[in-house]
Amino acid sequence: MILSDLIGAQVADAEGTHVGTVVDVRFVIDGNPGQLLADARLAGLLVSPHGRSSTWGYERSGATGPWPIAQWLRWLHRGLFLVHWEDVSMVDVGRVALRAGYERHDAALGPRTSDG
Amino acid sequence: MTIRRDQTAGLVLDAQLHLLDRQVLDRDGVPVSTVDDVEVGGIRPGEPVDPAAPPPVITDLLVGTEIATRIFGGRPPASRRMPISWRLVSDVGTVVRLGVAGDSLDAGWVERWVSEHIIARIPGGRHDPE
């Protein structure tokens, strides 16, 4: 599956209630060592209850400027949460279903150790 | 619903923020292409996710032909995708660095074709600026 099939997918809980849209996919490089870099495992999906896309990440970082844009994007993505891959029950093109009792995690990014 | 805080070890990459549209450089710092999409292995569309199965991983970076379909929708045929295996990636930062020479990749064929057939015909296009 390619990433474009996941981003923008509608997310529903186990009862079929719409909970948001996948606006990004979080990977963590902590897998089995590869030839050069370890595997990048899919850690979870970032789900926004209100926004449909997020390309700048204001709502996940401490960036504050330009102030009007930062404030608007934070408001647009209020309630953004990370759902772990273990809480995903099914993925289809444009559609994601979560398990019963899934947990919402803070989507904030920590300080990066790389230069990106 | 309660929001929980995570403590994650390892380098965290949010695909839209840290991978898509990043420039790809080979081991010598020569531009190869840009990341237009990412192939994720281990997801079977429409089938239940096995909680005991290993999590999906990035298998390839897709370069070269995906940008138009990301903007306008649809997707190019699989035969037109130019994958760069994740195993060749040596670092992800402001750019994506590969551990191999760009000449060894099919991904750079567009750049090579343009260089050989268009840039080379421009006066001065066959040597470095003086």
JSON list of C-alpha atoms in Angstrom, two decimals:
[
{"chain": "A", "resi": 1, "resn": "MET", "atom": "CA", "xyz": [0.00, 0.00, 0.00]},
{"chain": "A", "resi": 2, "resn": "ILE", "atom": "CA", "xyz": [1.27, 3.48, -0.77]},
{"chain": "A", "resi": 3, "resn": "LEU", "atom": "CA", "xyz": [1.05, 6.37, 1.65]},
{"chain": "A", "resi": 4, "resn": "SER", "atom": "CA", "xyz": [-1.37, 8.31, -0.55]},
{"chain": "A", "resi": 5, "resn": "ASP", "atom": "CA", "xyz": [-3.93, 5.57, 0.05]},
{"chain": "A", "resi": 6, "resn": "LEU", "atom": "CA", "xyz": [-3.71, 6.16, 3.82]},
{"chain": "A", "resi": 7, "resn": "ILE", "atom": "CA", "xyz": [-3.52, 9.92, 4.07]},
{"chain": "A", "resi": 8, "resn": "GLY", "atom": "CA", "xyz": [-6.98, 11.40, 3.79]},
{"chain": "A", "resi": 9, "resn": "ALA", "atom": "CA", "xyz": [-8.65, 8.13, 4.80]},
{"chain": "A", "resi": 10, "resn": "GLN", "atom": "CA", "xyz": [-11.77, 8.42, 6.92]},
{"chain": "A", "resi": 11, "resn": "VAL", "atom": "CA", "xyz": [-11.40, 6.86, 10.38]},
{"chain": "A", "resi": 12, "resn": "ALA", "atom": "CA", "xyz": [-14.22, 5.15, 12.24]},
{"chain": "A", "resi": 13, "resn": "ASP", "atom": "CA", "xyz": [-14.32, 3.47, 15.64]},
{"chain": "A", "resi": 14, "resn": "ALA", "atom": "CA", "xyz": [-15.55, -0.06, 16.29]},
{"chain": "A", "resi": 15, "resn": "GLU", "atom": "CA", "xyz": [-19.18, 1.12, 16.28]},
{"chain": "A", "resi": 16, "resn": "GLY", "atom": "CA", "xyz": [-18.71, 2.77, 12.91]},
{"chain": "A", "resi": 17, "resn": "THR", "atom": "CA", "xyz": [-18.77, 6.31, 14.30]},
{"chain": "A", "resi": 18, "resn": "HIS", "atom": "CA", "xyz": [-16.64, 8.73, 12.33]},
{"chain": "A", "resi": 19, "resn": "VAL", "atom": "CA", "xyz": [-13.77, 10.03, 14.49]},
{"chain": "A", "resi": 20, "resn": "GLY", "atom": "CA", "xyz": [-11.65, 11.94, 11.98]},
{"chain": "A", "resi": 21, "resn": "THR", "atom": "CA", "xyz": [-9.35, 11.87, 8.97]},
{"chain": "A", "resi": 22, "resn": "VAL", "atom": "CA", "xyz": [-5.83, 10.47, 8.67]},
{"chain": "A", "resi": 23, "resn": "VAL", "atom": "CA", "xyz": [-3.65, 13.55, 8.16]},
{"chain": "A", "resi": 24, "resn": "ASP", "atom": "CA", "xyz": [-0.26, 11.89, 8.55]},
{"chain": "A", "resi": 25, "resn": "VAL", "atom": "CA", "xyz": [1.42, 8.57, 9.27]},
{"chain": "A", "resi": 26, "resn": "ARG", "atom": "CA", "xyz": [4.03, 8.23, 11.99]},
{"chain": "A", "resi": 27, "resn": "PHE", "atom": "CA", "xyz": [7.01, 5.93, 11.56]},
{"chain": "A", "resi": 28, "resn": "VAL", "atom": "CA", "xyz": [9.73, 5.15, 14.09]},
{"chain": "A", "resi": 29, "resn": "ILE", "atom": "CA", "xyz": [13.19, 4.03, 13.06]},
{"chain": "A", "resi": 30, "resn": "ASP", "atom": "CA", "xyz": [13.91, 1.55, 15.79]},
{"chain": "A", "resi": 31, "resn": "GLY", "atom": "CA", "xyz": [13.43, -1.72, 13.94]},
{"chain": "A", "resi": 32, "resn": "ASN", "atom": "CA", "xyz": [15.80, -4.45, 12.89]},
{"chain": "A", "resi": 33, "resn": "PRO", "atom": "CA", "xyz": [19.12, -3.03, 11.68]},
{"chain": "A", "resi": 34, "resn": "GLY", "atom": "CA", "xyz": [19.26, -2.98, 7.90]},
{"chain": "A", "resi": 35, "resn": "GLN", "atom": "CA", "xyz": [22.07, -2.50, 5.45]},
{"chain": "A", "resi": 36, "resn": "LEU", "atom": "CA", "xyz": [22.39, 1.19, 6.35]},
{"chain": "A", "resi": 37, "resn": "LEU", "atom": "CA", "xyz": [19.44, 2.27, 8.49]},
{"chain": "A", "resi": 38, "resn": "ALA", "atom": "CA", "xyz": [17.08, 0.28, 10.69]},
{"chain": "A", "resi": 39, "resn": "ASP", "atom": "CA", "xyz": [13.57, -0.51, 9.53]},
{"chain": "A", "resi": 40, "resn": "ALA", "atom": "CA", "xyz": [11.06, 2.31, 9.78]},
{"chain": "A", "resi": 41, "resn": "ARG", "atom": "CA", "xyz": [8.04, 0.72, 11.41]},
{"chain": "A", "resi": 42, "resn": "LEU", "atom": "CA", "xyz": [4.58, 2.19, 11.22]},
{"chain": "A", "resi": 43, "resn": "ALA", "atom": "CA", "xyz": [3.92, 3.40, 14.78]},
{"chain": "A", "resi": 44, "resn": "GLY", "atom": "CA", "xyz": [0.53, 4.95, 14.25]},
{"chain": "A", "resi": 45, "resn": "LEU", "atom": "CA", "xyz": [-1.83, 7.22, 12.39]},
{"chain": "A", "resi": 46, "resn": "LEU", "atom": "CA", "xyz": [-2.39, 10.90, 13.13]},
{"chain": "A", "resi": 47, "resn": "VAL", "atom": "CA", "xyz": [-6.11, 11.54, 13.12]},
{"chain": "A", "resi": 48, "resn": "SER", "atom": "CA", "xyz": [-7.66, 15.00, 12.96]},
{"chain": "A", "resi": 49, "resn": "PRO", "atom": "CA", "xyz": [-11.33, 15.29, 13.96]},
{"chain": "A", "resi": 50, "resn": "HIS", "atom": "CA", "xyz": [-11.72, 18.54, 12.00]},
{"chain": "A", "resi": 51, "resn": "GLY", "atom": "CA", "xyz": [-8.95, 19.06, 9.43]},
{"chain": "A", "resi": 52, "resn": "ARG", "atom": "CA", "xyz": [-8.51, 17.01, 6.29]},
{"chain": "A", "resi": 53, "resn": "SER", "atom": "CA", "xyz": [-4.82, 17.55, 5.62]},
{"chain": "A", "resi": 54, "resn": "SER", "atom": "CA", "xyz": [-1.78, 18.71, 7.53]},
{"chain": "A", "resi": 55, "resn": "THR", "atom": "CA", "xyz": [1.44, 19.49, 5.76]},
{"chain": "A", "resi": 56, "resn": "TRP", "atom": "CA", "xyz": [3.16, 21.97, 8.07]},
{"chain": "A", "resi": 57, "resn": "GLY", "atom": "CA", "xyz": [2.77, 20.32, 11.45]},
{"chain": "A", "resi": 58, "resn": "TYR", "atom": "CA", "xyz": [2.12, 23.41, 13.58]},
{"chain": "A", "resi": 59, "resn": "GLU", "atom": "CA", "xyz": [-0.25, 21.41, 15.74]},
{"chain": "A", "resi": 60, "resn": "ARG", "atom": "CA", "xyz": [2.49, 18.85, 16.48]},
{"chain": "A", "resi": 61, "resn": "SER", "atom": "CA", "xyz": [5.45, 21.13, 17.07]},
{"chain": "A", "resi": 62, "resn": "GLY", "atom": "CA", "xyz": [6.26, 24.17, 19.16]},
{"chain": "A", "resi": 63, "resn": "ALA", "atom": "CA", "xyz": [6.40, 26.46, 16.12]},
{"chain": "A", "resi": 64, "resn": "THR", "atom": "CA", "xyz": [4.58, 29.75, 16.76]},
{"chain": "A", "resi": 65, "resn": "GLY", "atom": "CA", "xyz": [5.24, 31.88, 13.71]},
{"chain": "A", "resi": 66, "resn": "PRO", "atom": "CA", "xyz": [3.85, 33.36, 11.62]},
{"chain": "A", "resi": 67, "resn": "TRP", "atom": "CA", "xyz": [1.44, 33.81, 14.52]},
{"chain": "A", "resi": 68, "resn": "PRO", "atom": "CA", "xyz": [-1.86, 34.02, 12.57]},
{"chain": "A", "resi": 69, "resn": "ILE", "atom": "CA", "xyz": [-1.09, 30.90, 10.54]},
{"chain": "A", "resi": 70, "resn": "ALA", "atom": "CA", "xyz": [0.08, 28.96, 13.59]},
{"chain": "A", "resi": 71, "resn": "GLN", "atom": "CA", "xyz": [-3.03, 29.91, 15.54]},
{"chain": "A", "resi": 72, "resn": "TRP", "atom": "CA", "xyz": [-5.35, 29.07, 12.66]},
{"chain": "A", "resi": 73, "resn": "LEU", "atom": "CA", "xyz": [-3.77, 25.68, 11.99]},
{"chain": "A", "resi": 74, "resn": "ARG", "atom": "CA", "xyz": [-3.78, 24.79, 15.69]},
{"chain": "A", "resi": 75, "resn": "TRP", "atom": "CA", "xyz": [-7.46, 25.64, 15.82]},
{"chain": "A", "resi": 76, "resn": "LEU", "atom": "CA", "xyz": [-8.14, 23.70, 12.61]},
{"chain": "A", "resi": 77, "resn": "HIS", "atom": "CA", "xyz": [-6.49, 20.60, 14.01]},
{"chain": "A", "resi": 78, "resn": "ARG", "atom": "CA", "xyz": [-7.79, 20.90, 17.58]},
{"chain": "A", "resi": 79, "resn": "GLY", "atom": "CA", "xyz": [-8.26, 17.45, 19.02]},
{"chain": "A", "resi": 80, "resn": "LEU", "atom": "CA", "xyz": [-5.58, 15.88, 16.77]},
{"chain": "A", "resi": 81, "resn": "PHE", "atom": "CA", "xyz": [-4.53, 12.54, 18.22]},
{"chain": "A", "resi": 82, "resn": "LEU", "atom": "CA", "xyz": [-2.22, 9.63, 17.49]},
{"chain": "A", "resi": 83, "resn": "VAL", "atom": "CA", "xyz": [-3.70, 6.17, 17.35]},
{"chain": "A", "resi": 84, "resn": "HIS", "atom": "CA", "xyz": [-1.22, 3.33, 17.64]},
{"chain": "A", "resi": 85, "resn": "TRP", "atom": "CA", "xyz": [-1.06, 0.73, 14.89]},
{"chain": "A", "resi": 86, "resn": "GLU", "atom": "CA", "xyz": [-2.04, -1.91, 17.47]},
{"chain": "A", "resi": 87, "resn": "ASP", "atom": "CA", "xyz": [-5.41, -0.16, 17.79]},
{"chain": "A", "resi": 88, "resn": "VAL", "atom": "CA", "xyz": [-6.14, -0.34, 14.05]},
{"chain": "A", "resi": 89, "resn": "SER", "atom": "CA", "xyz": [-8.40, -3.22, 13.07]},
{"chain": "A", "resi": 90, "resn": "MET", "atom": "CA", "xyz": [-8.66, -2.73, 9.32]},
{"chain": "A", "resi": 91, "resn": "VAL", "atom": "CA", "xyz": [-7.21, -0.53, 6.59]},
{"chain": "A", "resi": 92, "resn": "ASP", "atom": "CA", "xyz": [-8.72, -0.11, 3.18]},
{"chain": "A", "resi": 93, "resn": "VAL", "atom": "CA", "xyz": [-8.19, 2.49, 0.49]},
{"chain": "A", "resi": 94, "resn": "GLY", "atom": "CA", "xyz": [-9.74, 5.65, 1.92]},
{"chain": "A", "resi": 95, "resn": "ARG", "atom": "CA", "xyz": [-11.04, 3.94, 5.06]},
{"chain": "A", "resi": 96, "resn": "VAL", "atom": "CA", "xyz": [-9.60, 2.95, 8.45]},
{"chain": "A", "resi": 97, "resn": "ALA", "atom": "CA", "xyz": [-11.37, 1.12, 11.27]},
{"chain": "A", "resi": 98, "resn": "LEU", "atom": "CA", "xyz": [-10.23, 1.17, 14.89]},
{"chain": "A", "resi": 99, "resn": "ARG", "atom": "CA", "xyz": [-10.56, -1.54, 17.53]},
{"chain": "A", "resi": 100, "resn": "ALA", "atom": "CA", "xyz": [-13.00, -1.30, 20.40]},
{"chain": "A", "resi": 101, "resn": "GLY", "atom": "CA", "xyz": [-11.40, 0.47, 23.33]},
{"chain": "A", "resi": 102, "resn": "TYR", "atom": "CA", "xyz": [-8.73, 2.18, 21.23]},
{"chain": "A", "resi": 103, "resn": "GLU", "atom": "CA", "xyz": [-6.67, 4.85, 22.96]},
{"chain": "A", "resi": 104, "resn": "ARG", "atom": "CA", "xyz": [-5.94, 8.41, 21.84]},
{"chain": "A", "resi": 105, "resn": "HIS", "atom": "CA", "xyz": [-2.31, 9.47, 22.30]},
{"chain": "A", "resi": 106, "resn": "ASP", "atom": "CA", "xyz": [-0.71, 12.91, 22.28]},
{"chain": "A", "resi": 107, "resn": "ALA", "atom": "CA", "xyz": [0.44, 13.66, 18.72]},
{"chain": "A", "resi": 108, "resn": "ALA", "atom": "CA", "xyz": [3.12, 16.15, 19.76]},
{"chain": "A", "resi": 109, "resn": "LEU", "atom": "CA", "xyz": [6.58, 15.61, 18.31]},
{"chain": "A", "resi": 110, "resn": "GLY", "atom": "CA", "xyz": [9.51, 15.50, 20.67]},
{"chain": "A", "resi": 111, "resn": "PRO", "atom": "CA", "xyz": [12.85, 17.15, 19.94]},
{"chain": "A", "resi": 112, "resn": "ARG", "atom": "CA", "xyz": [14.49, 15.60, 16.88]},
{"chain": "A", "resi": 113, "resn": "THR", "atom": "CA", "xyz": [18.01, 14.28, 17.06]},
{"chain": "A", "resi": 114, "resn": "SER", "atom": "CA", "xyz": [18.53, 14.52, 13.31]},
{"chain": "A", "resi": 115, "resn": "ASP", "atom": "CA", "xyz": [18.85, 17.79, 11.44]},
{"chain": "A", "resi": 116, "resn": "GLY", "atom": "CA", "xyz": [15.36, 17.67, 9.96]},
{"chain": "B", "resi": 1, "resn": "MET", "atom": "CA", "xyz": [-11.56, 10.45, 26.01]},
{"chain": "B", "resi": 2, "resn": "THR", "atom": "CA", "xyz": [-8.18, 10.64, 27.79]},
{"chain": "B", "resi": 3, "resn": "ILE", "atom": "CA", "xyz": [-5.13, 11.64, 25.74]},
{"chain": "B", "resi": 4, "resn": "ARG", "atom": "CA", "xyz": [-2.04, 9.63, 26.67]},
{"chain": "B", "resi": 5, "resn": "ARG", "atom": "CA", "xyz": [1.55, 10.81, 26.31]},
{"chain": "B", "resi": 6, "resn": "ASP", "atom": "CA", "xyz": [4.09, 8.60, 24.55]},
{"chain": "B", "resi": 7, "resn": "GLN", "atom": "CA", "xyz": [7.76, 8.09, 25.28]},
{"chain": "B", "resi": 8, "resn": "THR", "atom": "CA", "xyz": [9.24, 6.82, 22.03]},
{"chain": "B", "resi": 9, "resn": "ALA", "atom": "CA", "xyz": [12.81, 5.70, 21.58]},
{"chain": "B", "resi": 10, "resn": "GLY", "atom": "CA", "xyz": [14.27, 6.01, 18.12]},
{"chain": "B", "resi": 11, "resn": "LEU", "atom": "CA", "xyz": [13.90, 8.57, 15.35]},
{"chain": "B", "resi": 12, "resn": "VAL", "atom": "CA", "xyz": [10.29, 9.61, 14.81]},
{"chain": "B", "resi": 13, "resn": "LEU", "atom": "CA", "xyz": [9.25, 10.42, 11.24]},
{"chain": "B", "resi": 14, "resn": "ASP", "atom": "CA", "xyz": [5.88, 11.88, 10.34]},
{"chain": "B", "resi": 15, "resn": "ALA", "atom": "CA", "xyz": [5.72, 11.06, 6.67]},
{"chain": "B", "resi": 16, "resn": "GLN", "atom": "CA", "xyz": [4.21, 14.33, 5.45]},
{"chain": "B", "resi": 17, "resn": "LEU", "atom": "CA", "xyz": [6.57, 16.43, 7.53]},
{"chain": "B", "resi": 18, "resn": "HIS", "atom": "CA", "xyz": [9.82, 14.53, 7.31]},
{"chain": "B", "resi": 19, "resn": "LEU", "atom": "CA", "xyz": [9.77, 12.41, 4.13]},
{"chain": "B", "resi": 20, "resn": "LEU", "atom": "CA", "xyz": [7.48, 13.62, 1.36]},
{"chain": "B", "resi": 21, "resn": "ASP", "atom": "CA", "xyz": [9.01, 16.17, -1.00]},
{"chain": "B", "resi": 22, "resn": "ARG", "atom": "CA", "xyz": [12.46, 15.80, 0.59]},
{"chain": "B", "resi": 23, "resn": "GLN", "atom": "CA", "xyz": [15.36, 15.84, -1.81]},
{"chain": "B", "resi": 24, "resn": "VAL", "atom": "CA", "xyz": [17.18, 12.54, -2.24]},
{"chain": "B", "resi": 25, "resn": "LEU", "atom": "CA", "xyz": [20.98, 12.71, -2.46]},
{"chain": "B", "resi": 26, "resn": "ASP", "atom": "CA", "xyz": [23.28, 9.85, -3.25]},
{"chain": "B", "resi": 27, "resn": "ARG", "atom": "CA", "xyz": [26.38, 8.97, -1.22]},
{"chain": "B", "resi": 28, "resn": "ASP", "atom": "CA", "xyz": [28.38, 11.65, -3.02]},
{"chain": "B", "resi": 29, "resn": "GLY", "atom": "CA", "xyz": [25.80, 14.37, -2.35]},
{"chain": "B", "resi": 30, "resn": "VAL", "atom": "CA", "xyz": [24.53, 14.33, -5.95]},
{"chain": "B", "resi": 31, "resn": "PRO", "atom": "CA", "xyz": [20.78, 14.96, -6.24]},
{"chain": "B", "resi": 32, "resn": "VAL", "atom": "CA", "xyz": [18.86, 11.89, -7.38]},
{"chain": "B", "resi": 33, "resn": "SER", "atom": "CA", "xyz": [15.23, 12.93, -7.12]},
{"chain": "B", "resi": 34, "resn": "THR", "atom": "CA", "xyz": [12.60, 13.89, -4.53]},
{"chain": "B", "resi": 35, "resn": "VAL", "atom": "CA", "xyz": [10.38, 11.67, -2.42]},
{"chain": "B", "resi": 36, "resn": "ASP", "atom": "CA", "xyz": [6.93, 11.70, -3.99]},
{"chain": "B", "resi": 37, "resn": "ASP", "atom": "CA", "xyz": [5.34, 8.82, -2.11]},
{"chain": "B", "resi": 38, "resn": "VAL", "atom": "CA", "xyz": [6.20, 5.91, 0.16]},
{"chain": "B", "resi": 39, "resn": "GLU", "atom": "CA", "xyz": [5.47, 2.23, -0.25]},
{"chain": "B", "resi": 40, "resn": "VAL", "atom": "CA", "xyz": [4.49, 0.57, 3.01]},
{"chain": "B", "resi": 41, "resn": "GLY", "atom": "CA", "xyz": [4.78, -3.19, 3.23]},
{"chain": "B", "resi": 42, "resn": "GLY", "atom": "CA", "xyz": [2.69, -5.35, 5.53]},
{"chain": "B", "resi": 43, "resn": "ILE", "atom": "CA", "xyz": [-0.75, -3.78, 5.01]},
{"chain": "B", "resi": 44, "resn": "ARG", "atom": "CA", "xyz": [-3.38, -5.84, 3.24]},
{"chain": "B", "resi": 45, "resn": "PRO", "atom": "CA", "xyz": [-6.19, -3.50, 2.18]},
{"chain": "B", "resi": 46, "resn": "GLY", "atom": "CA", "xyz": [-9.61, -4.63, 3.29]},
{"chain": "B", "resi": 47, "resn": "GLU", "atom": "CA", "xyz": [-8.34, -7.46, 5.49]},
{"chain": "B", "resi": 48, "resn": "PRO", "atom": "CA", "xyz": [-8.38, -7.46, 9.30]},
{"chain": "B", "resi": 49, "resn": "VAL", "atom": "CA", "xyz": [-5.10, -6.38, 10.90]},
{"chain": "B", "resi": 50, "resn": "ASP", "atom": "CA", "xyz": [-3.50, -9.21, 12.86]},
{"chain": "B", "resi": 51, "resn": "PRO", "atom": "CA", "xyz": [-2.45, -7.67, 16.21]},
{"chain": "B", "resi": 52, "resn": "ALA", "atom": "CA", "xyz": [0.22, -10.33, 16.60]},
{"chain": "B", "resi": 53, "resn": "ALA", "atom": "CA", "xyz": [1.81, -9.64, 13.23]},
{"chain": "B", "resi": 54, "resn": "PRO", "atom": "CA", "xyz": [4.88, -7.43, 12.95]},
{"chain": "B", "resi": 55, "resn": "PRO", "atom": "CA", "xyz": [4.00, -3.78, 12.20]},
{"chain": "B", "resi": 56, "resn": "PRO", "atom": "CA", "xyz": [4.16, -2.53, 8.62]},
{"chain": "B", "resi": 57, "resn": "VAL", "atom": "CA", "xyz": [7.47, -1.00, 7.53]},
{"chain": "B", "resi": 58, "resn": "ILE", "atom": "CA", "xyz": [8.59, 1.33, 4.77]},
{"chain": "B", "resi": 59, "resn": "THR", "atom": "CA", "xyz": [9.82, -0.80, 1.90]},
{"chain": "B", "resi": 60, "resn": "ASP", "atom": "CA", "xyz": [10.47, 1.80, -0.79]},
{"chain": "B", "resi": 61, "resn": "LEU", "atom": "CA", "xyz": [10.59, 5.50, -1.43]},
{"chain": "B", "resi": 62, "resn": "LEU", "atom": "CA", "xyz": [8.71, 6.28, -4.65]},
{"chain": "B", "resi": 63, "resn": "VAL", "atom": "CA", "xyz": [10.25, 9.02, -6.72]},
{"chain": "B", "resi": 64, "resn": "GLY", "atom": "CA", "xyz": [9.81, 10.78, -9.99]},
{"chain": "B", "resi": 65, "resn": "THR", "atom": "CA", "xyz": [6.26, 10.25, -11.19]},
{"chain": "B", "resi": 66, "resn": "GLU", "atom": "CA", "xyz": [3.96, 10.49, -8.19]},
{"chain": "B", "resi": 67, "resn": "ILE", "atom": "CA", "xyz": [3.74, 14.24, -7.65]},
{"chain": "B", "resi": 68, "resn": "ALA", "atom": "CA", "xyz": [0.99, 14.86, -10.23]},
{"chain": "B", "resi": 69, "resn": "THR", "atom": "CA", "xyz": [-1.26, 12.17, -8.83]},
{"chain": "B", "resi": 70, "resn": "ARG", "atom": "CA", "xyz": [-0.73, 13.39, -5.27]},
{"chain": "B", "resi": 71, "resn": "ILE", "atom": "CA", "xyz": [-2.08, 16.76, -6.36]},
{"chain": "B", "resi": 72, "resn": "PHE", "atom": "CA", "xyz": [-4.76, 15.77, -8.84]},
{"chain": "B", "resi": 73, "resn": "GLY", "atom": "CA", "xyz": [-5.70, 12.31, -7.56]},
{"chain": "B", "resi": 74, "resn": "GLY", "atom": "CA", "xyz": [-5.45, 8.87, -9.08]},
{"chain": "B", "resi": 75, "resn": "ARG", "atom": "CA", "xyz": [-2.16, 7.06, -9.38]},
{"chain": "B", "resi": 76, "resn": "PRO", "atom": "CA", "xyz": [0.34, 6.21, -12.08]},
{"chain": "B", "resi": 77, "resn": "PRO", "atom": "CA", "xyz": [0.52, 2.56, -13.12]},
{"chain": "B", "resi": 78, "resn": "ALA", "atom": "CA", "xyz": [2.85, 0.47, -10.99]},
{"chain": "B", "resi": 79, "resn": "SER", "atom": "CA", "xyz": [5.18, 0.10, -13.96]},
{"chain": "B", "resi": 80, "resn": "ARG", "atom": "CA", "xyz": [5.81, 3.86, -13.98]},
{"chain": "B", "resi": 81, "resn": "ARG", "atom": "CA", "xyz": [6.78, 4.05, -10.30]},
{"chain": "B", "resi": 82, "resn": "MET", "atom": "CA", "xyz": [10.44, 4.41, -9.57]},
{"chain": "B", "resi": 83, "resn": "PRO", "atom": "CA", "xyz": [11.16, 2.82, -6.21]},
{"chain": "B", "resi": 84, "resn": "ILE", "atom": "CA", "xyz": [14.27, 3.32, -4.12]},
{"chain": "B", "resi": 85, "resn": "SER", "atom": "CA", "xyz": [14.59, 0.58, -1.54]},
{"chain": "B", "resi": 86, "resn": "TRP", "atom": "CA", "xyz": [14.57, 1.74, 2.09]},
{"chain": "B", "resi": 87, "resn": "ARG", "atom": "CA", "xyz": [17.61, -0.50, 2.57]},
{"chain": "B", "resi": 88, "resn": "LEU", "atom": "CA", "xyz": [19.62, 2.01, 0.52]},
{"chain": "B", "resi": 89, "resn": "VAL", "atom": "CA", "xyz": [18.69, 4.96, 2.78]},
{"chain": "B", "resi": 90, "resn": "SER", "atom": "CA", "xyz": [21.49, 5.98, 5.11]},
{"chain": "B", "resi": 91, "resn": "ASP", "atom": "CA", "xyz": [20.01, 9.07, 6.78]},
{"chain": "B", "resi": 92, "resn": "VAL", "atom": "CA", "xyz": [16.82, 11.12, 6.96]},
{"chain": "B", "resi": 93, "resn": "GLY", "atom": "CA", "xyz": [17.16, 14.77, 7.84]},
{"chain": "B", "resi": 94, "resn": "THR", "atom": "CA", "xyz": [16.56, 17.90, 5.84]},
{"chain": "B", "resi": 95, "resn": "VAL", "atom": "CA", "xyz": [17.40, 15.66, 2.90]},
{"chain": "B", "resi": 96, "resn": "VAL", "atom": "CA", "xyz": [17.23, 11.90, 2.43]},
{"chain": "B", "resi": 97, "resn": "ARG", "atom": "CA", "xyz": [20.68, 10.44, 1.93]},
{"chain": "B", "resi": 98, "resn": "LEU", "atom": "CA", "xyz": [21.43, 7.18, 0.18]},
{"chain": "B", "resi": 99, "resn": "GLY", "atom": "CA", "xyz": [24.36, 4.93, 0.80]},
{"chain": "B", "resi": 100, "resn": "VAL", "atom": "CA", "xyz": [24.92, 4.20, -2.89]},
{"chain": "B", "resi": 101, "resn": "ALA", "atom": "CA", "xyz": [25.91, 6.14, -5.98]},
{"chain": "B", "resi": 102, "resn": "GLY", "atom": "CA", "xyz": [23.01, 7.66, -7.89]},
{"chain": "B", "resi": 103, "resn": "ASP", "atom": "CA", "xyz": [24.31, 6.19, -11.16]},
{"chain": "B", "resi": 104, "resn": "SER", "atom": "CA", "xyz": [23.43, 2.74, -9.89]},
{"chain": "B", "resi": 105, "resn": "LEU", "atom": "CA", "xyz": [19.74, 3.66, -9.57]},
{"chain": "B", "resi": 106, "resn": "ASP", "atom": "CA", "xyz": [17.08, 3.65, -12.24]},
{"chain": "B", "resi": 107, "resn": "ALA", "atom": "CA", "xyz": [15.47, 6.51, -10.33]},
{"chain": "B", "resi": 108, "resn": "GLY", "atom": "CA", "xyz": [17.76, 9.05, -11.86]},
{"chain": "B", "resi": 109, "resn": "TRP", "atom": "CA", "xyz": [17.03, 8.25, -15.48]},
{"chain": "B", "resi": 110, "resn": "VAL", "atom": "CA", "xyz": [14.92, 11.34, -16.04]},
{"chain": "B", "resi": 111, "resn": "GLU", "atom": "CA", "xyz": [17.65, 13.58, -14.73]},
{"chain": "B", "resi": 112, "resn": "ARG", "atom": "CA", "xyz": [20.23, 11.73, -16.80]},
{"chain": "B", "resi": 113, "resn": "TRP", "atom": "CA", "xyz": [18.09, 11.94, -19.95]},
{"chain": "B", "resi": 114, "resn": "VAL", "atom": "CA", "xyz": [17.50, 15.65, -19.46]},
{"chain": "B", "resi": 115, "resn": "SER", "atom": "CA", "xyz": [21.18, 16.18, -18.77]},
{"chain": "B", "resi": 116, "resn": "GLU", "atom": "CA", "xyz": [22.32, 14.27, -21.86]},
{"chain": "B", "resi": 117, "resn": "HIS", "atom": "CA", "xyz": [19.69, 15.42, -24.35]},
{"chain": "B", "resi": 118, "resn": "ILE", "atom": "CA", "xyz": [18.72, 18.93, -23.28]},
{"chain": "B", "resi": 119, "resn": "ILE", "atom": "CA", "xyz": [21.28, 20.49, -20.95]},
{"chain": "B", "resi": 120, "resn": "ALA", "atom": "CA", "xyz": [24.18, 19.13, -22.98]},
{"chain": "B", "resi": 121, "resn": "ARG", "atom": "CA", "xyz": [22.90, 20.99, -26.11]},
{"chain": "B", "resi": 122, "resn": "ILE", "atom": "CA", "xyz": [22.96, 24.33, -24.33]},
{"chain": "B", "resi": 123, "resn": "PRO", "atom": "CA", "xyz": [26.25, 26.19, -24.91]},
{"chain": "B", "resi": 124, "resn": "GLY", "atom": "CA", "xyz": [28.35, 25.61, -21.81]},
{"chain": "B", "resi": 125, "resn": "GLY", "atom": "CA", "xyz": [26.13, 22.77, -20.69]},
{"chain": "B", "resi": 126, "resn": "ARG", "atom": "CA", "xyz": [28.87, 20.18, -20.83]},
{"chain": "B", "resi": 127, "resn": "HIS", "atom": "CA", "xyz": [31.19, 21.67, -18.23]},
{"chain": "B", "resi": 128, "resn": "ASP", "atom": "CA", "xyz": [31.12, 23.33, -14.82]},
{"chain": "B", "resi": 129, "resn": "PRO", "atom": "CA", "xyz": [30.60, 27.12, -14.62]},
{"chain": "B", "resi": 130, "resn": "GLU", "atom": "CA", "xyz": [33.81, 29.05, -15.06]}
]
